[in-house]
């Protein structure tokens, strides 16, 4: 039956429409015969797109001569209640119309009957090609000419250029999409029931998502195996001698000891080296000056856009792609209507159309004529990427972010501004620095290295003005772009002013953030840029990983499922195997391999692993009892690790005589530790009722025993806050409803929240009581968490952008009496007054 229902496949050669893809944004309007035809009485030209937003933008540009209809995504898919793939007959796919799309298809068919021409204008990628193919199969009985157009930018010029040179559906892209759909359906449809049987109902597995979970789990294993090692560095503060005017001092780091790299593995070695160095005399050795270029970044690809937005704005990949989709499909501008602001946002190419590059150079000639290179910059694509689309760029470079401020929502503007700035900078000259490196030679063979650089020519940095960058927390952090050294000449004697040994410890590899996991997926060839957002969203929705403080942690469920799949399906869970499958899908699109070959080569070994797992090769966690070295706190019997609906837990091995169970945690050595009991007298801070221990998807916590009347919760075990965050003795009232506020901890640290949450969602930063030193500001300093740790900024940001480059200490200034001073370094007594009017002041903002 499956073969009879299977959809027929078109095999005629494609006219790929690449000319339309590379057409100029300023291309001429369609030929006269096409324009006049649409204005006659024989009907309008019907254009079928994917989204309603895109349809509105096209309608505004094209006018009443065209009728634009949105399919709202895929109109056909595999059946939800069965596999839909004939495994016995060349893996034929059984597509059927989605129930919720029958009305839309009926409307499209009705409009197509009276249309003069029909253009299939779904997105210019594999999924869009499949949508066009399925709509064409539904309109085939009308015997009307169907043409495929690719809109790479929704501007008047881009739209007219695409319509003037239509092509046909590309069957190779359709085959590639079918292959991906078949592989994903086979894995998901066969593995999910197995996980229901062996772990718990409701779980699912994915061909690519499961490998992404493995990356997170493998990184967690690396962190647990990591052994921290101590090491020390020594920095010295030097000053040239024999000058008429005393030059400024500068710092240098110990670089060589008797010609070798220093090895200071402990405090004794550091003290010995420090004592030796203090008795040395120093002079300037080699001084090298060289020009160094800092090149602008290439135009944005999908992956780079997602990474940058995660680092700069803390946007998830899903949110970034939603914003980019809206910018591409059209944003309503006052007095204009829907306008496509960027080119197509799913691309892994850095290529830029010559016309676009020239428009950027024309804009730059009026504003930065000295920062335009003689030749248009050329950026090389990575090996093996698809070059069907340009890089992501603005459709009109003269539409600056400043001109859109207040006209589009802030988050949308942030994404547009980054795309616009990156593109314009990519067409500018590199920044030029004069870099100086000096070796400072000691009389006993110790050599320090000092370096500095000075900006000679700003190049592309001129576009930014004040050079700033955005840390991973989203806070602004000034980039130290210049570090100067005083004039130094070889043989010049130096005075050693201070020597500072510093203890360090090696760090384990960091857990993945959104940006770093996307970068890892891209580097290893797992998935494609257009799928990264879906991958990251899916693995969190399935409760396989969770994000804490911006980093991915595998859940107990994720680690358990990952271990089962790695043991039973080594090929499927192999990073290299998954990357190879992506390469084979690309080969299908290029016509080098066939759909049936790729799916067949995958299914044959996979089906053997599946049979082996079903016959007992995969462990059944529902019945598994793993011994531990933890004793039952009630009867003393050994406890075993068991798996339940909410993850693993400890249970007494003497069951059913002893029914004791406990939640547990694992430290870096994997030792199982029974959770602490709630201290006697632990009361709800809101209603004073007893608190009870609960376990949720994010671990254990305390909840009020009067739930749901009182919904107060507290983290458990208690999480200590960094010492630099002062916790006030008395908490203020809620600024919204005046109810008591409680301490809460979120992704950016501790904050105050209304005790009536969720009825009242009032929040405010943790107060410090320390006033902002800017005259007339009236704000106070609040703790914030940045890429380099805790820092302090004004509570009135962005009206006041004051930043404190140190830790405030409640020690009044002895000069002016200012209520606190700031510690600039690790020295306890290195305190300065932040007040601008104080003679002891040091610029902190």
mmCIF file of N, CA and C in Angstrom, residues 83-135:
data_model
loop_
_atom_site.group_PDB
_atom_site.id
_atom_site.type_symbol
_atom_site.label_atom_id
_atom_site.label_comp_id
_atom_site.label_asym_id
_atom_site.label_seq_id
_atom_site.Cartn_x
_atom_site.Cartn_y
_atom_site.Cartn_z
ATOM 1 N N UNK A 83 5.295 5.298 10.069
ATOM 2 C CA UNK A 83 6.623 5.664 9.577
ATOM 3 C C UNK A 83 6.556 6.458 8.282
ATOM 4 N N UNK A 84 5.734 6.039 7.335
ATOM 5 C CA UNK A 84 5.585 6.769 6.077
ATOM 6 C C UNK A 84 6.736 6.577 5.114
ATOM 7 N N UNK A 85 7.546 5.525 5.327
ATOM 8 C CA UNK A 85 8.667 5.227 4.437
ATOM 9 C C UNK A 85 8.596 3.744 4.098
ATOM 10 N N UNK A 86 8.571 3.431 2.828
ATOM 11 C CA UNK A 86 8.520 2.031 2.387
ATOM 12 C C UNK A 86 9.947 1.480 2.411
ATOM 13 N N UNK A 87 10.284 0.790 3.496
ATOM 14 C CA UNK A 87 11.644 0.279 3.674
ATOM 15 C C UNK A 87 11.970 -0.852 2.709
ATOM 16 N N UNK A 88 10.958 -1.464 2.122
ATOM 17 C CA UNK A 88 11.177 -2.596 1.221
ATOM 18 C C UNK A 88 11.280 -2.171 -0.241
ATOM 19 N N UNK A 89 10.851 -0.967 -0.559
ATOM 20 C CA UNK A 89 10.829 -0.534 -1.960
ATOM 21 C C UNK A 89 11.485 0.837 -2.102
ATOM 22 N N UNK A 90 12.803 0.825 -2.055
ATOM 23 C CA UNK A 90 13.617 2.010 -2.351
ATOM 24 C C UNK A 90 13.315 3.210 -1.463
ATOM 25 N N UNK A 91 12.788 2.950 -0.262
ATOM 26 C CA UNK A 91 12.562 4.012 0.736
ATOM 27 C C UNK A 91 11.655 5.128 0.180
ATOM 28 N N UNK A 92 10.635 4.701 -0.578
ATOM 29 C CA UNK A 92 9.692 5.685 -1.111
ATOM 30 C C UNK A 92 8.968 6.378 0.043
ATOM 31 N N UNK A 93 8.780 7.684 -0.077
ATOM 32 C CA UNK A 93 8.160 8.485 0.974
ATOM 33 C C UNK A 93 6.679 8.682 0.697
ATOM 34 N N UNK A 94 5.891 8.599 1.734
ATOM 35 C CA UNK A 94 4.449 8.745 1.615
ATOM 36 C C UNK A 94 4.043 10.115 2.178
ATOM 37 N N UNK A 95 4.016 11.111 1.328
ATOM 38 C CA UNK A 95 3.619 12.443 1.772
ATOM 39 C C UNK A 95 2.105 12.591 1.686
ATOM 40 N N UNK A 96 1.558 13.332 2.633
ATOM 41 C CA UNK A 96 0.135 13.628 2.601
ATOM 42 C C UNK A 96 -0.082 15.068 3.045
ATOM 43 N N UNK A 97 -1.219 15.632 2.620
ATOM 44 C CA UNK A 97 -1.506 17.033 2.959
ATOM 45 C C UNK A 97 -1.764 17.160 4.454
ATOM 46 N N UNK A 98 -1.085 18.149 5.073
ATOM 47 C CA UNK A 98 -1.324 18.405 6.488
ATOM 48 C C UNK A 98 -2.788 18.805 6.687
ATOM 49 N N UNK A 99 -3.452 18.241 7.694
ATOM 50 C CA UNK A 99 -4.883 18.559 7.895
ATOM 51 C C UNK A 99 -5.161 20.053 8.029
ATOM 52 N N UNK A 100 -4.257 20.786 8.688
ATOM 53 C CA UNK A 100 -4.496 22.217 8.892
ATOM 54 C C UNK A 100 -4.153 23.057 7.673
ATOM 55 N N UNK A 101 -3.682 22.413 6.592
ATOM 56 C CA UNK A 101 -3.340 23.151 5.378
ATOM 57 C C UNK A 101 -4.311 22.873 4.228
ATOM 58 N N UNK A 102 -5.330 22.064 4.470
ATOM 59 C CA UNK A 102 -6.286 21.731 3.393
ATOM 60 C C UNK A 102 -7.024 22.981 2.915
ATOM 61 N N UNK A 103 -7.408 23.842 3.843
ATOM 62 C CA UNK A 103 -8.125 25.057 3.463
ATOM 63 C C UNK A 103 -7.218 25.988 2.673
ATOM 64 N N UNK A 104 -5.976 26.143 3.120
ATOM 65 C CA UNK A 104 -5.020 27.012 2.417
ATOM 66 C C UNK A 104 -4.768 26.488 1.013
ATOM 67 N N UNK A 105 -4.594 25.169 0.873
ATOM 68 C CA UNK A 105 -4.352 24.582 -0.447
ATOM 69 C C UNK A 105 -5.565 24.780 -1.352
ATOM 70 N N UNK A 106 -6.735 24.671 -0.768
ATOM 71 C CA UNK A 106 -7.945 24.879 -1.562
ATOM 72 C C UNK A 106 -8.007 26.311 -2.099
ATOM 73 N N UNK A 107 -7.639 27.284 -1.239
ATOM 74 C CA UNK A 107 -7.638 28.675 -1.674
ATOM 75 C C UNK A 107 -6.581 28.914 -2.751
ATOM 76 N N UNK A 108 -5.397 28.296 -2.595
ATOM 77 C CA UNK A 108 -4.346 28.440 -3.601
ATOM 78 C C UNK A 108 -4.800 27.857 -4.933
ATOM 79 N N UNK A 109 -5.416 26.683 -4.879
ATOM 80 C CA UNK A 109 -5.877 26.039 -6.114
ATOM 81 C C UNK A 109 -6.958 26.884 -6.800
ATOM 82 N N UNK A 110 -7.851 27.464 -6.017
ATOM 83 C CA UNK A 110 -8.915 28.295 -6.579
ATOM 84 C C UNK A 110 -8.340 29.530 -7.262
ATOM 85 N N UNK A 111 -7.355 30.184 -6.625
ATOM 86 C CA UNK A 111 -6.742 31.373 -7.208
ATOM 87 C C UNK A 111 -5.878 31.013 -8.419
ATOM 88 N N UNK A 112 -5.270 29.817 -8.382
ATOM 89 C CA UNK A 112 -4.404 29.398 -9.495
ATOM 90 C C UNK A 112 -5.218 29.146 -10.770
ATOM 91 N N UNK A 113 -6.470 28.739 -10.641
ATOM 92 C CA UNK A 113 -7.297 28.450 -11.826
ATOM 93 C C UNK A 113 -7.469 29.678 -12.706
ATOM 94 N N UNK A 114 -7.575 30.846 -12.096
ATOM 95 C CA UNK A 114 -7.819 32.065 -12.875
ATOM 96 C C UNK A 114 -6.556 32.911 -13.061
ATOM 97 N N UNK A 115 -5.423 32.410 -12.556
ATOM 98 C CA UNK A 115 -4.181 33.196 -12.636
ATOM 99 C C UNK A 115 -3.590 33.143 -14.028
ATOM 100 N N UNK A 116 -2.997 34.268 -14.440
ATOM 101 C CA UNK A 116 -2.291 34.333 -15.715
ATOM 102 C C UNK A 116 -1.013 33.509 -15.662
ATOM 103 N N UNK A 117 -0.256 33.699 -14.608
ATOM 104 C CA UNK A 117 0.991 32.961 -14.374
ATOM 105 C C UNK A 117 1.066 32.623 -12.900
ATOM 106 N N UNK A 118 1.847 31.578 -12.599
ATOM 107 C CA UNK A 118 2.010 31.142 -11.214
ATOM 108 C C UNK A 118 3.497 31.064 -10.900
ATOM 109 N N UNK A 119 3.903 31.814 -9.872
ATOM 110 C CA UNK A 119 5.299 31.788 -9.415
ATOM 111 C C UNK A 119 5.354 31.119 -8.041
ATOM 112 N N UNK A 120 6.215 30.132 -7.904
ATOM 113 C CA UNK A 120 6.459 29.480 -6.612
ATOM 114 C C UNK A 120 7.668 30.161 -5.986
ATOM 115 N N UNK A 121 7.433 30.927 -4.919
ATOM 116 C CA UNK A 121 8.479 31.788 -4.359
ATOM 117 C C UNK A 121 8.742 31.473 -2.893
ATOM 118 N N UNK A 122 8.732 30.196 -2.541
ATOM 119 C CA UNK A 122 9.127 29.823 -1.181
ATOM 120 C C UNK A 122 10.620 30.105 -0.998
ATOM 121 N N UNK A 123 11.096 30.005 0.241
ATOM 122 C CA UNK A 123 12.464 30.413 0.563
ATOM 123 C C UNK A 123 13.494 29.691 -0.303
ATOM 124 N N UNK A 124 14.630 30.367 -0.590
ATOM 125 C CA UNK A 124 15.647 29.777 -1.487
ATOM 126 C C UNK A 124 16.589 28.810 -0.775
ATOM 127 N N UNK A 125 16.020 27.721 -0.199
ATOM 128 C CA UNK A 125 16.845 26.689 0.420
ATOM 129 C C UNK A 125 16.165 25.344 0.200
ATOM 130 N N UNK A 126 16.724 24.276 0.802
ATOM 131 C CA UNK A 126 16.175 22.943 0.578
ATOM 132 C C UNK A 126 14.720 22.836 1.020
ATOM 133 N N UNK A 127 14.434 23.361 2.207
ATOM 134 C CA UNK A 127 13.058 23.281 2.705
ATOM 135 C C UNK A 127 12.119 24.057 1.797
ATOM 136 N N UNK A 128 12.553 25.234 1.344
ATOM 137 C CA UNK A 128 11.731 26.028 0.440
ATOM 138 C C UNK A 128 11.511 25.321 -0.880
ATOM 139 N N UNK A 129 12.543 24.623 -1.370
ATOM 140 C CA UNK A 129 12.407 23.889 -2.628
ATOM 141 C C UNK A 129 11.397 22.754 -2.478
ATOM 142 N N UNK A 130 11.422 22.082 -1.310
ATOM 143 C CA UNK A 130 10.462 21.003 -1.070
ATOM 144 C C UNK A 130 9.039 21.549 -0.989
ATOM 145 N N UNK A 131 8.867 22.706 -0.366
ATOM 146 C CA UNK A 131 7.532 23.328 -0.292
ATOM 147 C C UNK A 131 7.024 23.651 -1.695
ATOM 148 N N UNK A 132 7.891 24.230 -2.535
ATOM 149 C CA UNK A 132 7.505 24.536 -3.915
ATOM 150 C C UNK A 132 7.134 23.262 -4.672
ATOM 151 N N UNK A 133 7.909 22.207 -4.455
ATOM 152 C CA UNK A 133 7.653 20.923 -5.124
ATOM 153 C C UNK A 133 6.293 20.358 -4.720
ATOM 154 N N UNK A 134 5.957 20.411 -3.433
ATOM 155 C CA UNK A 134 4.692 19.853 -2.962
ATOM 156 C C UNK A 134 3.508 20.680 -3.450
ATOM 157 N N UNK A 135 3.649 21.996 -3.473
ATOM 158 C CA UNK A 135 2.559 22.834 -4.009
ATOM 159 C C UNK A 135 2.379 22.557 -5.491
#
